[in-house]
């Protein structure tokens, strides 16, 4: 736990200054089973008190419900918060569980207007392309996003789950402030290509699921046995069946390091993610998700933990031993296209 405010960092060469840790807000409305609205609102307030200023959402989270839920908090604290939202996962009429990836300029213009209305703001601080449609040239998509900047509807641009080549192509059209991708002790597939490209271009990395969707905290070990039927994690290969049992054994080195720091497993996983800024020499702002004030305090406390070289070495082999992909269909991740 921490009572002070966390440090700040600039999101790449062109982005806003934010706390070195952000907050993933998806679970407050979507994907992780039932949520308590009052507790989620208290979590948002406590995060801001701790200096967490980057709040991450998307139009696909609960079919816009997450943006609507966050709107009153954003309006009440507009001069202190950095609003990040995303487009690209379209929901076909009459098919609420289906997602279609759209990156075409007409859809982008439609999506931003809908997000601005739900958020009830005049401008989005950081607007991400959530997923990549390889049938639309990225130059066209980013060109349309750049037009939103010129129109004053968006301040900064981001991309999620893009390859190094896609990042280079996008950045040539308009400066990209941040790339969001899964990055954790369990998921390190962006390190060979995407991370060096981001460093070269002056782009920040925003790791989502830095806690392995809760698995790295030890809060569950078998998604299909312990989580509710509407929990998204039941669909992810590494958290179910034999994969889950094998992966649970990989937490032992994290427990050893946590004991040495009198810290939780989650704090060590987050400290590792935070420390990649030094390892790779670029801004790294993880966005762990939580719906509890006590957890956001715990997560913020990880920003004060510095792992030793020997501790980093002890944690190094974990990712290579993880059983199962991070998604059942990896085509829509950067690793599936590199």
Coordinates of C-alpha atoms in Angstrom, one line a residue:
X1 CA 0.0 0.0 0.0
X2 CA 1.1 3.6 -0.6
X3 CA -0.2 6.9 0.8
X4 CA 1.9 9.1 -1.6
X5 CA 1.3 9.9 -5.2
X6 CA 3.1 7.8 -7.8
X7 CA 5.6 9.4 -10.2
X8 CA 4.7 10.6 -13.6
X9 CA 6.1 10.0 -17.1
X10 CA 5.4 11.3 -20.6
X11 CA 3.7 8.8 -23.0
X12 CA 6.4 8.8 -25.6
X13 CA 7.8 11.8 -27.4
X14 CA 4.5 13.3 -28.3
X15 CA 1.9 12.1 -25.7
X16 CA 0.5 13.5 -22.4
X17 CA 2.2 13.2 -19.0
X18 CA 0.5 10.5 -16.9
X19 CA 1.1 8.5 -13.7
X20 CA 3.6 5.7 -14.3
X21 CA 0.7 3.3 -13.7
X22 CA -2.7 3.6 -15.3
X23 CA -6.1 1.9 -14.6
X24 CA -7.8 -0.6 -16.9
X25 CA -11.5 0.0 -16.5
X26 CA -13.0 -2.8 -18.6
X27 CA -13.9 -5.1 -15.7
X28 CA -16.1 -2.4 -14.2
X29 CA -18.7 -3.1 -16.9
X30 CA -17.6 -6.1 -18.9
X31 CA -15.9 -9.5 -19.2
X32 CA -15.0 -10.4 -15.6
X33 CA -18.4 -11.3 -14.1
X34 CA -20.6 -9.2 -11.8
X35 CA -19.4 -5.8 -10.7
X36 CA -20.4 -3.4 -7.9
X37 CA -20.9 0.1 -9.3
X38 CA -20.4 1.9 -6.0
X39 CA -17.2 0.0 -5.3
X40 CA -16.0 0.7 -8.8
X41 CA -16.6 4.4 -8.4
X42 CA -14.7 4.4 -5.1
X43 CA -11.8 2.6 -7.0
X44 CA -11.7 5.4 -9.6
X45 CA -11.6 8.1 -6.9
X46 CA -8.9 6.3 -4.9
X47 CA -6.8 5.8 -8.0
X48 CA -6.8 9.5 -8.7
X49 CA -5.8 10.3 -5.2
X50 CA -2.8 8.1 -5.7
X51 CA -1.7 9.9 -8.9
X52 CA -3.1 7.4 -11.3
X53 CA -4.3 9.6 -14.2
X54 CA -4.5 7.4 -17.3
X55 CA -7.9 5.7 -17.5
X56 CA -8.4 3.1 -20.2
X57 CA -11.7 2.0 -21.7
X58 CA -13.1 1.1 -25.2
X59 CA -16.4 1.4 -27.0
X60 CA -16.6 -2.4 -27.1
X61 CA -16.6 -2.8 -23.3
X62 CA -20.2 -3.6 -22.6
X63 CA -21.3 -2.2 -25.9
X64 CA -20.5 1.4 -24.8
X65 CA -21.6 0.9 -21.2
X66 CA -18.1 1.3 -19.8
X67 CA -17.7 4.7 -21.4
X68 CA -21.1 5.7 -20.0
X69 CA -20.2 4.5 -16.6
X70 CA -16.9 6.4 -16.5
X71 CA -18.4 9.7 -17.9
X72 CA -19.5 11.3 -14.6
X73 CA -16.1 10.6 -13.0
X74 CA -14.3 12.0 -16.1
X75 CA -16.5 15.2 -16.1
X76 CA -15.9 15.8 -12.4
X77 CA -12.1 15.5 -12.8
X78 CA -11.6 16.6 -16.4
X79 CA -8.5 18.6 -15.8
X80 CA -6.8 15.8 -13.9
X81 CA -7.6 12.7 -16.0
X82 CA -6.2 11.4 -19.3
X83 CA -9.1 9.6 -21.1
X84 CA -8.0 6.7 -23.3
X85 CA -10.6 4.9 -25.4
X86 CA -10.6 2.7 -28.5
X87 CA -12.5 1.8 -31.7
X88 CA -12.5 -1.1 -34.2
X89 CA -14.6 -3.8 -32.6
X90 CA -18.0 -3.3 -34.3
X91 CA -21.1 -5.2 -33.1
X92 CA -23.4 -6.3 -35.9
X93 CA -27.1 -5.5 -35.4
X94 CA -28.8 -8.4 -33.7
X95 CA -25.6 -10.2 -32.8
X96 CA -24.5 -8.8 -29.5
X97 CA -21.8 -11.4 -28.8
X98 CA -20.1 -11.0 -32.2
X99 CA -17.3 -8.6 -33.0
X100 CA -16.2 -7.5 -36.4
X101 CA -13.0 -5.6 -36.8
X102 CA -13.4 -2.3 -38.8
X103 CA -10.6 0.2 -39.5
X104 CA -12.2 1.9 -42.5
X105 CA -12.4 5.8 -42.3
X106 CA -16.2 6.1 -42.4
X107 CA -16.4 3.7 -39.4
X108 CA -13.7 5.6 -37.5
X109 CA -15.6 8.9 -38.0
X110 CA -18.8 7.2 -36.8
X111 CA -17.1 5.5 -33.8
X112 CA -15.4 8.7 -32.5
X113 CA -18.7 10.6 -32.5
X114 CA -20.4 7.8 -30.6
X115 CA -17.6 7.7 -28.0
X116 CA -17.6 11.4 -27.5
X117 CA -21.3 11.3 -26.9
X118 CA -21.1 8.5 -24.4
X119 CA -18.2 10.0 -22.6
X120 CA -19.9 13.5 -22.8
X121 CA -16.6 15.2 -23.5
X122 CA -15.5 17.5 -26.4
X123 CA -12.1 15.7 -26.9
X124 CA -10.6 12.3 -26.3
X125 CA -7.0 12.5 -24.9
X126 CA -5.8 9.2 -26.4
X127 CA -7.6 7.4 -29.1
X128 CA -6.5 3.9 -30.0
X129 CA -7.2 1.6 -32.9
X130 CA -8.2 -1.5 -30.8
X131 CA -7.5 -4.2 -33.4
X132 CA -6.1 -4.3 -36.9
X133 CA -8.1 -5.1 -40.0
X134 CA -5.3 -6.2 -42.4
X135 CA -7.7 -5.6 -45.4
X136 CA -7.6 -1.8 -44.8
X137 CA -4.2 -0.1 -45.4
X138 CA -3.0 1.2 -42.1
X139 CA -2.2 4.5 -43.8
X140 CA -5.9 5.0 -44.6
X141 CA -6.9 4.3 -41.0
X142 CA -4.3 6.5 -39.4
X143 CA -5.0 9.2 -41.9
X144 CA -8.6 9.2 -40.7
X145 CA -7.4 9.3 -37.1
X146 CA -5.1 12.2 -37.9
X147 CA -8.0 14.1 -39.3
X148 CA -9.7 13.7 -35.9
X149 CA -6.7 15.4 -34.3
X150 CA -6.9 18.3 -36.8
X151 CA -10.6 18.6 -36.0
X152 CA -9.9 18.9 -32.2
X153 CA -11.9 15.7 -31.4
X154 CA -8.8 13.7 -30.4
X155 CA -5.5 14.9 -28.9
X156 CA -3.2 11.9 -29.3
X157 CA -3.2 8.7 -31.3
X158 CA -2.5 5.1 -30.1
X159 CA -2.5 1.6 -31.6
X160 CA -3.2 -1.7 -30.0
X161 CA -1.8 -5.1 -30.9
X162 CA 0.1 -3.9 -34.0
X163 CA 3.3 -5.3 -35.4
X164 CA 6.6 -3.4 -35.7
X165 CA 6.0 -2.9 -39.4
X166 CA 2.5 -1.6 -38.8
X167 CA 3.8 0.8 -36.2
X168 CA 6.4 2.2 -38.5
X169 CA 3.9 2.7 -41.3
X170 CA 1.4 4.4 -39.0
X171 CA 4.0 6.7 -37.4
X172 CA 5.0 7.9 -40.8
X173 CA 1.5 9.2 -41.3
X174 CA 1.0 10.8 -37.8
X175 CA 3.0 10.6 -34.5
X176 CA 1.8 7.7 -32.4
X177 CA 2.0 8.3 -28.7
X178 CA 1.4 4.8 -27.4
X179 CA 1.2 1.2 -28.3
X180 CA -1.0 -1.0 -26.1
X181 CA -0.4 -4.7 -26.1
X182 CA -0.4 -7.6 -23.6
X183 CA 2.9 -7.6 -21.8
X184 CA 3.6 -9.5 -18.5
X185 CA 5.7 -12.2 -17.0
X186 CA 3.4 -14.6 -18.9
X187 CA 3.3 -12.7 -22.2
X188 CA 6.5 -11.4 -23.8
X189 CA 6.0 -11.9 -27.5
X190 CA 6.2 -8.1 -28.2
X191 CA 9.8 -7.9 -27.1
X192 CA 11.7 -9.0 -30.2
X193 CA 10.1 -6.6 -32.6
X194 CA 7.4 -4.2 -31.3
X195 CA 9.4 -2.9 -28.3
X196 CA 12.5 -2.0 -30.3
X197 CA 10.3 -0.3 -32.9
X198 CA 8.6 1.7 -30.2
X199 CA 11.9 2.7 -28.6
X200 CA 13.2 3.8 -32.0
X201 CA 10.2 6.0 -32.8
X202 CA 9.8 7.5 -29.3
X203 CA 6.5 5.6 -28.6
X204 CA 5.4 4.5 -25.1
X205 CA 4.3 1.0 -24.3
X206 CA 1.1 0.5 -22.4
X207 CA 0.9 -3.1 -21.2
X208 CA -2.6 -4.4 -20.7
X209 CA -3.2 -7.5 -18.5
X210 CA 0.2 -7.0 -16.7
X211 CA -1.3 -9.3 -14.0
X212 CA -2.1 -12.0 -16.5
X213 CA -5.8 -11.3 -16.1
X214 CA -5.4 -12.0 -12.4
X215 CA -3.7 -15.3 -12.7
X216 CA -0.3 -13.9 -11.7
X217 CA -1.9 -12.7 -8.4
X218 CA -2.8 -16.2 -7.5
X219 CA -6.5 -15.1 -7.2
X220 CA -7.6 -18.1 -9.3
X221 CA -6.0 -21.2 -10.7
X222 CA -8.6 -22.8 -12.9
X223 CA -10.9 -20.4 -14.8
X224 CA -13.4 -23.1 -15.8
X225 CA -13.8 -24.3 -12.3
X226 CA -13.6 -21.1 -10.2
X227 CA -15.0 -18.2 -12.3
X228 CA -18.6 -17.4 -13.3
X229 CA -20.0 -18.6 -16.6
X230 CA -19.9 -15.0 -18.1
X231 CA -16.2 -14.5 -17.2
X232 CA -14.1 -13.9 -20.3
X233 CA -11.2 -15.8 -18.9
X234 CA -13.0 -19.1 -19.3
X235 CA -12.4 -18.7 -23.0
X236 CA -8.6 -18.2 -22.8
X237 CA -6.5 -21.4 -23.3
X238 CA -3.8 -20.7 -20.7
X239 CA -6.3 -20.4 -17.8
X240 CA -8.3 -23.6 -18.3
X241 CA -7.7 -27.3 -18.2
X242 CA -4.3 -28.8 -18.1
X243 CA -2.7 -25.5 -19.2
X244 CA -4.0 -23.8 -16.0
X245 CA -2.5 -26.5 -13.8
X246 CA 0.8 -26.3 -15.5
X247 CA 0.9 -22.5 -15.4
X248 CA 0.0 -22.4 -11.7
X249 CA 3.3 -24.1 -10.9
X250 CA 5.1 -21.2 -12.7
X251 CA 4.2 -18.8 -9.9
X252 CA 6.7 -20.2 -7.4
X253 CA 9.6 -17.9 -8.4
X254 CA 7.3 -14.9 -8.1
X255 CA 6.4 -16.1 -4.6
X256 CA 10.0 -16.3 -3.6
X257 CA 10.7 -12.7 -4.8
X258 CA 7.5 -11.5 -3.2
X259 CA 8.6 -12.9 0.2
X260 CA 11.9 -11.0 -0.1
X261 CA 10.1 -7.7 -0.6
X262 CA 7.2 -8.4 1.8
X263 CA 5.0 -7.9 -1.2
X264 CA 2.1 -9.6 -2.9
X265 CA 2.5 -11.7 -6.1
X266 CA 0.6 -9.0 -8.0
X267 CA 3.0 -6.3 -6.8
X268 CA 6.0 -8.3 -8.1
X269 CA 4.3 -8.9 -11.5
X270 CA 3.6 -5.2 -11.7
X271 CA 7.1 -4.2 -10.5
X272 CA 8.5 -6.4 -13.3
X273 CA 6.3 -4.6 -15.9
X274 CA 7.2 -1.2 -14.5
X275 CA 10.9 -2.0 -14.6
X276 CA 10.8 -2.8 -18.3
X277 CA 11.1 0.9 -18.8
X278 CA 14.7 0.6 -17.6
X279 CA 15.4 -2.7 -19.2
X280 CA 14.3 -1.5 -22.7
X281 CA 14.8 2.2 -22.3
X282 CA 11.4 3.5 -23.2
X283 CA 8.3 4.7 -21.3
X284 CA 6.2 1.8 -20.0
X285 CA 2.8 2.5 -18.3
X286 CA 1.0 -0.7 -17.3
X287 CA -2.8 -0.5 -16.9
X288 CA -3.8 -3.2 -14.4
X289 CA -7.5 -3.5 -14.0
X290 CA -9.3 -3.7 -10.7
X291 CA -12.7 -2.8 -9.2
X292 CA -11.6 -2.5 -5.6
X293 CA -10.0 0.5 -3.8
X294 CA -7.8 -1.9 -1.7
X295 CA -6.4 -3.5 -4.9
X296 CA -5.7 -0.1 -6.6
X297 CA -3.7 0.8 -3.5
X298 CA -1.8 -2.5 -3.7
X299 CA -1.1 -2.0 -7.4
X300 CA 0.1 1.6 -6.9
X301 CA 2.5 0.3 -4.2
X302 CA 4.3 -1.7 -6.8
X303 CA 5.7 1.4 -8.3
X304 CA 8.0 1.7 -5.4
X305 CA 9.5 -1.8 -5.7
X306 CA 12.8 -2.2 -7.5
X307 CA 13.8 -5.7 -8.4
X308 CA 17.5 -6.7 -8.3
X309 CA 19.3 -8.2 -11.3
X310 CA 19.3 -11.6 -9.6
X311 CA 15.5 -11.3 -9.0
X312 CA 14.9 -10.3 -12.7
X313 CA 17.0 -13.3 -13.7
X314 CA 14.9 -15.6 -11.5
X315 CA 11.8 -14.4 -13.2
X316 CA 13.2 -14.4 -16.7
X317 CA 12.4 -18.1 -17.7
X318 CA 8.7 -18.0 -16.8
X319 CA 7.2 -16.8 -20.1
X320 CA 9.0 -19.4 -22.1
X321 CA 7.3 -22.1 -20.0
X322 CA 3.7 -20.9 -20.2
X323 CA 1.3 -23.4 -21.6
X324 CA -1.4 -22.1 -24.0
X325 CA -1.8 -19.0 -26.2
X326 CA -3.1 -15.8 -24.8
X327 CA -6.2 -16.0 -27.1
X328 CA -7.9 -18.9 -28.7
X329 CA -7.5 -17.1 -32.0
X330 CA -4.1 -15.3 -32.2
X331 CA -4.7 -13.8 -35.7
X332 CA -5.8 -10.5 -34.1
X333 CA -2.8 -10.1 -31.9
X334 CA 0.5 -8.6 -33.1
X335 CA 2.3 -12.0 -32.4
X336 CA 0.0 -13.7 -34.8
X337 CA 1.1 -11.4 -37.6
X338 CA 4.8 -10.8 -36.9

